[in-house]
C-alpha positions as a printed NumPy array, in Angstrom:
array([[-33.455, -22.305,  20.135],
       [-32.4  , -24.929,  17.703],
       [-29.663, -22.997,  14.651],
       [-28.932, -23.782,  11.665],
       [-26.071, -22.433,   9.644],
       [-23.705, -22.65 ,   5.601],
       [-20.961, -21.639,   5.549],
       [-18.068, -21.394,   3.804],
       [-15.481, -20.877,   6.655],
       [-12.888, -24.612,   6.401],
       [-11.842, -24.092,   9.351],
       [-14.601, -24.781,  11.309],
       [-14.39 , -27.777,   9.696],
       [-10.308, -27.938,  12.069],
       [ -8.585, -27.176,   8.235],
       [ -7.487, -24.263,   7.169],
       [ -7.791, -21.769,  10.202],
       [ -7.102, -18.403,  10.425],
       [ -8.318, -16.354,  13.017],
       [-10.603, -17.106,  16.949],
       [-13.46 , -18.963,  14.133],
       [-13.781, -22.355,  16.334],
       [-14.193, -20.936,  19.579],
       [-16.256, -17.659,  18.125],
       [-19.421, -20.313,  17.223],
       [-18.129, -22.596,  20.534],
       [-19.434, -18.532,  22.252],
       [-22.379, -18.721,  20.289],
       [-23.513, -21.919,  20.864],
       [-23.546, -21.461,  25.099],
       [-26.864, -20.272,  23.804],
       [-28.594, -22.087,  21.735],
       [-30.22 , -25.795,  22.24 ],
       [-28.599, -27.086,  18.724],
       [-26.708, -24.961,  16.81 ],
       [-25.147, -27.323,  12.872],
       [-23.268, -25.521,  10.709],
       [-22.845, -27.055,   7.41 ],
       [-20.334, -26.397,   5.248],
       [-18.791, -25.963,   2.393],
       [-15.715, -27.785,   1.273],
       [-14.355, -30.83 ,  -1.69 ],
       [-14.027, -33.696,  -0.694],
       [-11.54 , -35.19 ,   2.253],
       [-13.223, -33.517,   5.39 ],
       [-14.733, -34.458,   8.191],
       [-17.512, -33.52 ,  10.593],
       [-16.353, -31.613,  12.864],
       [-18.004, -31.103,  16.549],
       [-16.878, -27.806,  18.091],
       [-18.991, -27.797,  21.578],
       [-21.553, -29.945,  23.378],
       [-23.734, -27.485,  21.081],
       [-22.347, -26.426,  17.951],
       [-21.346, -29.185,  14.904],
       [-19.857, -28.605,  11.656],
       [-20.534, -30.546,   8.657],
       [-19.017, -30.666,   5.233],
       [-19.892, -30.943,   2.314],
       [-17.98 , -32.779,   0.939],
       [-18.578, -32.145,  -2.989],
       [-16.996, -33.805,  -5.611],
       [-16.333, -29.999,  -7.507],
       [-18.003, -26.799,  -6.492],
       [-21.429, -27.305,  -8.545],
       [-21.686, -29.773,  -6.265],
       [-22.236, -27.281,  -2.512],
       [-25.439, -25.769,  -3.298],
       [-27.586, -29.156,  -4.348],
       [-25.686, -31.354,  -1.229],
       [-25.983, -28.46 ,   1.163],
       [-29.467, -28.915,   0.898],
       [-29.652, -32.42 ,   0.474],
       [-27.338, -32.445,   4.147],
       [-29.269, -29.526,   5.881],
       [-33.265, -31.658,   4.473],
       [-31.172, -35.101,   6.708],
       [-31.048, -32.177,   9.753],
       [-34.099, -30.271,   9.65 ],
       [-35.834, -33.918,   9.978],
       [-33.487, -34.602,  13.152],
       [-33.886, -30.942,  14.115],
       [-36.406, -28.95 ,  13.992],
       [-34.779, -25.705,  13.008],
       [-36.037, -22.342,  13.924],
       [-33.264, -19.947,  12.099],
       [-31.801, -21.155,   9.207],
       [-28.454, -18.554,   9.05 ],
       [-26.516, -17.388,   6.117],
       [-22.593, -16.767,   5.642],
       [-23.644, -14.536,   2.756],
       [-25.632, -13.835,   0.679],
       [-24.757, -16.093,  -2.353],
       [-24.943, -19.908,  -3.129],
       [-24.916, -20.114,   0.854],
       [-27.75 , -18.023,   0.822],
       [-30.03 , -19.581,  -2.104],
       [-29.243, -23.21 ,  -0.219],
       [-31.038, -21.683,   3.042],
       [-33.919, -19.467,   1.053],
       [-34.899, -23.278,  -0.26 ],
       [-34.773, -24.729,   3.351],
       [-36.201, -21.879,   5.563],
       [-38.682, -21.746,   2.362],
       [-39.669, -25.751,   2.579],
       [-39.196, -26.404,   6.207],
       [-41.285, -22.485,   7.146],
       [-37.863, -21.828,   8.689],
       [-37.319, -17.909,   9.314],
       [-33.578, -16.733,   7.232],
       [-30.992, -14.185,   8.175],
       [-28.413, -13.086,   6.394],
       [-25.125, -12.   ,   6.633],
       [-23.004,  -9.925,   4.16 ],
       [-19.722, -10.504,   5.256],
       [-18.359,  -8.737,   1.947],
       [-17.611,  -4.985,   0.385],
       [-20.102,  -6.305,  -2.46 ],
       [-22.977,  -3.943,  -2.629],
       [-22.431,  -1.048,  -5.07 ],
       [-18.504,  -2.289,  -5.537],
       [-17.32 ,  -1.892,  -9.105],
       [-13.5  ,  -3.4  ,  -7.77 ],
       [-15.648,  -6.61 ,  -6.922],
       [-16.945,  -6.831, -10.241],
       [-13.969,  -6.924, -11.951],
       [-12.465, -10.075, -10.4  ],
       [-14.558, -12.631, -12.209],
       [-17.057, -12.676, -14.748],
       [-19.887, -14.617, -12.698],
       [-19.97 , -11.024,  -9.299],
       [-22.888,  -9.858, -12.095],
       [-24.505, -13.459, -11.684],
       [-23.862, -13.083,  -8.3  ],
       [-25.319,  -9.86 ,  -7.949],
       [-29.226, -10.784,  -8.806],
       [-28.593, -13.569,  -6.145],
       [-27.833, -11.577,  -4.129],
       [-30.561,  -9.085,  -4.466],
       [-32.893, -11.879,  -4.473],
       [-32.378, -13.096,  -1.572],
       [-31.718, -10.6  ,   0.899],
       [-35.097,  -9.121,  -0.404],
       [-36.705, -13.149,   1.089],
       [-34.689, -12.523,   3.799],
       [-35.898, -11.951,   6.976],
       [-33.196, -10.398,   8.686],
       [-29.721,  -9.673,   6.859],
       [-26.823,  -9.077,   9.647],
       [-23.751,  -6.618,   7.761],
       [-20.495,  -5.245,   9.022],
       [-21.277,  -1.897,   8.783],
       [-22.573,   1.219,   8.494],
       [-21.594,   1.861,   5.193],
       [-22.653,  -1.857,   4.036],
       [-26.525,  -1.353,   5.493],
       [-26.691,   2.237,   3.45 ],
       [-25.999,   0.408,  -0.174],
       [-28.445,  -1.675,   0.987],
       [-30.911,   0.367,   1.41 ],
       [-30.408,   2.986,  -1.498],
       [-30.783,  -0.615,  -3.326],
       [-33.869,  -1.258,  -2.382],
       [-34.024,  -4.18 ,   1.177],
       [-36.649,  -2.982,   3.662],
       [-34.35 ,  -0.673,   6.642],
       [-36.137,  -2.098,   9.404],
       [-34.362,  -6.247,   8.533],
       [-31.   ,  -5.242,   8.682],
       [-28.538,  -4.627,  10.926],
       [-25.124,  -3.474,  11.888],
       [-23.237,  -6.121,  14.275],
       [-19.333,  -6.143,  13.502],
       [-18.113,  -9.841,  13.968],
       [-17.215, -10.068,  17.571],
       [-13.291,  -9.091,  18.544],
       [-12.064, -10.154,  22.446],
       [-10.26 ,  -7.549,  22.572],
       [ -9.014,  -9.101,  25.744],
       [ -7.421, -11.968,  24.344],
       [ -6.083,  -9.874,  22.152],
       [ -3.925,  -6.839,  23.858],
       [ -2.175, -10.276,  25.378],
       [  0.876, -11.038,  24.032],
       [  3.911, -13.378,  24.697],
       [  6.51 , -10.848,  24.983],
       [  9.577, -13.419,  25.395],
       [  7.887, -14.894,  21.451],
       [  7.386, -11.203,  19.861],
       [ 10.814,  -9.943,  21.324],
       [ 11.702, -13.133,  19.36 ],
       [ 10.589, -12.547,  16.413],
       [ 11.631,  -8.949,  15.512],
       [ 15.559, -10.473,  16.356],
       [ 14.173, -13.388,  13.207],
       [ 14.637,  -9.373,  11.373],
       [ 17.032,  -7.75 ,  12.564],
       [ 17.768,  -4.086,  11.52 ],
       [ 14.258,  -3.897,   9.52 ],
       [ 10.845,  -2.853,  10.328],
       [  8.844,  -5.771,  10.595],
       [  4.829,  -4.755,   8.5  ],
       [  2.265,  -7.961,   8.418],
       [ -0.877,  -9.154,   6.093],
       [ -2.837, -11.24 ,   7.58 ],
       [ -5.964, -12.7  ,   5.757],
       [ -6.545, -15.442,   3.119],
       [ -4.926, -15.495,  -0.305],
       [ -8.194, -15.157,  -2.262],
       [ -8.868, -12.761,  -5.657],
       [-10.24 , -10.276,  -3.463],
       [ -7.864,  -9.6  ,  -0.87 ],
       [ -5.881,  -7.811,  -3.916],
       [ -1.218,  -9.235,  -2.398],
       [ -0.606,  -7.434,  -6.595],
       [ -1.081,  -4.158,  -5.451],
       [  0.31 ,  -4.456,  -2.385],
       [  3.135,  -5.997,  -3.398],
       [  3.511,  -3.724,  -6.577],
       [  3.485,  -0.153,  -3.91 ],
       [  6.636,  -2.308,  -2.238],
       [  8.019,  -2.552,  -5.53 ],
       [  8.445,   1.522,  -5.191],
       [  8.554,   0.906,  -1.24 ],
       [ 12.284,  -0.986,  -1.685],
       [ 13.332,   1.882,  -3.891],
       [ 13.871,   3.68 ,  -1.058],
       [ 13.34 ,   2.476,   2.059],
       [ 14.791,  -1.154,   1.505],
       [ 15.23 ,  -2.165,   5.231],
       [ 11.364,  -3.32 ,   6.014],
       [ 10.122,  -8.014,   5.474],
       [  6.466,  -8.016,   4.793],
       [  5.273, -10.913,   6.787],
       [  2.383, -12.693,   4.843],
       [  0.542, -15.068,   7.58 ],
       [ -2.523, -16.68 ,   5.822],
       [ -3.117, -19.207,   3.421],
       [ -4.96 , -19.301,   0.121],
       [ -5.407, -21.407,  -3.551],
       [ -3.718, -18.293,  -4.613],
       [ -1.053, -18.815,  -2.231],
       [  1.766, -20.192,  -4.777],
       [  1.14 , -17.289,  -7.226],
       [  1.116, -14.904,  -5.473],
       [  4.87 , -16.204,  -4.022],
       [  6.042, -16.629,  -7.577],
       [  4.325, -13.101,  -7.69 ],
       [  6.825, -11.39 ,  -4.94 ],
       [  9.168, -13.148,  -6.483],
       [  9.626, -12.149, -10.41 ],
       [  9.067,  -8.817,  -9.087],
       [ 12.752,  -8.569,  -7.02 ],
       [ 11.193,  -8.625,  -4.029],
       [ 12.594, -12.21 ,  -3.024],
       [ 14.301, -10.607,   0.154],
       [ 11.573,  -8.569,   0.836],
       [  8.576, -10.695,   1.287],
       [  8.104, -14.203,   3.852],
       [  4.95 , -16.324,   3.749],
       [  4.177, -17.343,   6.823],
       [  1.099, -19.077,   6.413],
       [ -1.702, -20.477,   8.441],
       [ -0.635, -20.248,  12.363],
       [ -3.244, -20.807,  14.682],
       [ -4.695, -16.589,  16.882],
       [ -2.16 , -17.157,  19.898],
       [ -0.022, -16.287,  17.727],
       [ -1.313, -14.31 ,  15.517],
       [ -1.018, -12.058,  18.408],
       [  2.649, -12.33 ,  19.105],
       [  3.014, -11.072,  15.057],
       [  0.795,  -7.6  ,  15.646],
       [  3.081,  -7.552,  18.053],
       [  6.369,  -7.845,  16.327],
       [  5.098,  -5.806,  13.493],
       [  5.376,  -2.544,  13.187],
       [  2.032,  -2.012,  11.929],
       [ -0.205,  -3.835,   8.854],
       [ -1.341,  -3.579,   5.469],
       [ -4.353,  -4.268,   3.861],
       [ -5.321,  -4.429,   0.354],
       [ -8.462,  -5.888,  -0.145],
       [-11.365,  -4.664,  -2.543],
       [-14.25 ,  -5.924,  -0.919],
       [-13.223,  -5.274,   3.092],
       [-17.232,  -4.762,   4.548],
       [-15.51 ,  -4.632,   8.024],
       [-11.87 ,  -5.698,   8.618],
       [-11.462,  -7.984,  11.551],
       [ -7.681,  -7.515,  11.812],
       [ -8.021,  -4.089,  12.005],
       [ -9.443,  -3.93 ,  15.489],
       [ -7.188,  -6.832,  16.751],
       [ -3.724,  -4.832,  15.601],
       [ -5.387,  -1.933,  17.576],
       [ -5.953,  -3.939,  20.513],
       [ -1.849,  -4.237,  20.405],
       [ -0.634,  -1.26 ,  20.168],
       [ -0.666,  -1.488,  16.192],
       [ -2.215,   0.657,  13.305],
       [ -3.291,  -0.464,   9.521],
       [ -2.549,   1.42 ,   6.623],
       [ -5.067,  -0.091,   4.043],
       [ -7.406,   0.59 ,   0.473],
       [-10.882,   2.217,   1.076],
       [-13.344,  -0.165,   1.52 ],
       [-16.526,   0.217,   3.728],
       [-15.283,  -1.893,   6.145],
       [-11.586,   0.206,   6.404],
       [-13.601,   3.17 ,   6.406],
       [-15.432,   2.247,   8.835],
       [-12.734,   1.21 ,  11.6  ],
       [ -9.357,   3.188,  10.547],
       [-10.234,   7.266,  11.185],
       [ -8.207,   8.453,   8.342],
       [ -4.771,  10.588,   9.08 ],
       [ -5.578,   9.788,  12.87 ],
       [ -5.898,   5.76 ,  13.825],
       [ -4.205,   4.36 ,  10.566],
       [ -4.073,   5.421,   6.439],
       [ -6.38 ,   5.307,   4.012],
       [ -5.561,   5.261,   0.297],
       [ -7.58 ,   4.577,  -3.041],
       [ -9.246,   1.473,  -4.001],
       [ -6.298,   0.089,  -6.491],
       [ -4.067,   2.429,  -6.126],
       [ -0.47 ,   1.239,  -6.112],
       [  0.944,   4.462,  -5.489],
       [ -0.791,   5.854,  -3.083],
       [ -0.83 ,   2.881,  -0.833],
       [  3.278,   2.616,  -1.297],
       [  3.329,   6.701,  -0.392],
       [  1.663,   6.148,   2.872],
       [  3.267,   2.669,   3.781],
       [  6.26 ,   5.296,   2.989],
       [  4.68 ,   7.668,   5.973],
       [  5.113,   5.176,   8.662],
       [  7.969,   4.141,   6.948],
       [  9.978,   7.161,   8.142],
       [  8.461,   8.889,  11.121],
       [  7.979,   5.25 ,  13.101],
       [  7.095,   7.955,  16.269],
       [  3.652,   8.857,  14.043],
       [  3.175,   5.111,  13.616],
       [  3.581,   4.709,  16.768],
       [  1.084,   7.937,  17.706],
       [ -1.111,   6.41 ,  15.874],
       [ -0.963,   2.995,  16.984],
       [ -1.659,   4.2  ,  20.677],
       [ -4.785,   6.204,  18.635],
       [ -5.939,   3.188,  17.55 ],
       [ -6.612,   1.455,  20.982],
       [ -8.457,   3.676,  22.631],
       [-10.71 ,   4.489,  19.462],
       [-11.679,   0.127,  19.132],
       [-11.946,   0.132,  22.733],
       [-14.318,   2.597,  22.562],
       [-16.732,   0.804,  19.657],
       [-15.788,  -2.551,  19.718],
       [-16.461,  -5.356,  22.251],
       [-16.629,  -8.513,  21.245],
       [-18.887,  -9.501,  24.255],
       [-21.517,  -6.892,  23.045],
       [-21.916,  -7.884,  19.842],
       [-21.874, -11.452,  20.065],
       [-25.322, -10.32 ,  22.373],
       [-26.187,  -8.812,  20.266],
       [-26.24 , -11.56 ,  17.6  ],
       [-27.91 , -13.872,  19.258],
       [-30.503, -11.21 ,  20.354],
       [-31.167, -10.888,  16.291],
       [-31.405, -14.124,  16.796],
       [-34.32 , -14.489,  19.543],
       [-35.948, -11.593,  18.2  ],
       [-36.046, -13.487,  14.62 ],
       [-37.779, -16.322,  15.465],
       [-40.1  , -15.047,  18.51 ]])
């Protein structure tokens, strides 16, 4: 089968990669005769061959307002060369719109992904003024898509409540290789811990974009440090708000408690999971939360805001701790619970590993994704 994807992930172009996005798409390509990926990007990116059957094409747009037009032009050119049977889009918004135009023009099937918790999420709507417009685009695209893939049952339930047909929605979370995540370099992890003697290591992993809401975590840590000062927050990831949030940390008196690591390779990330005491996520719109599964594979529990995705993975009080969206005091209280009771964190970490090993198998998820593709084009 021949598949055309439209993506936002510049990691597919060899830049800004956080996690296993390249290897994951290379694996998808093993089941396809051709898998081409159009990636929304600004000027300065190059074509990237990921594997013998997987190719990534940047839009190299002059500005973000041209992403839709440029993706459509590239898609038309690619369709004339390869008659794709399926168009897959990363989101139901602008990538979804580009995918819908292409699928309609070339009579291909359309599969739309929901990687975020956008449906009936008041917190997400408040983040950007144009999110209200995106909701209408998502509704338009979702009703016309041949299939919809969501990361959690909670998102599926919301879509059904919004009037989307249940039959065309599949819950298939992002594949995570528990075996790879469970293999870390003991020496490297020990060296990381030795850099912060006498301190608990808290880990944040994610793109530094508004929906990750790092300032909420920083405000919580401002409270925590006055009660339990012996910790360090390591922030792994990059994004447009890195400099702004770094300044926010300094201005909040957290310069000695927060360190921005930047982008790292996925094989190195596993060592950070192994070295940390627990991870924290303060997102407003997490639909799955792959980092919770990866950390659990390394025996580490998570503290998170109660998004649809985090509730799908974290069993509150058993494999981690959840706090209400936007509630900084509640987040601080949960962080202090782990800092003051290391045994509790360790026990929940072991329980988290046992839980994800039963529920999340990357190999099974990959096969389910491919089977969904085949079903749509059959």
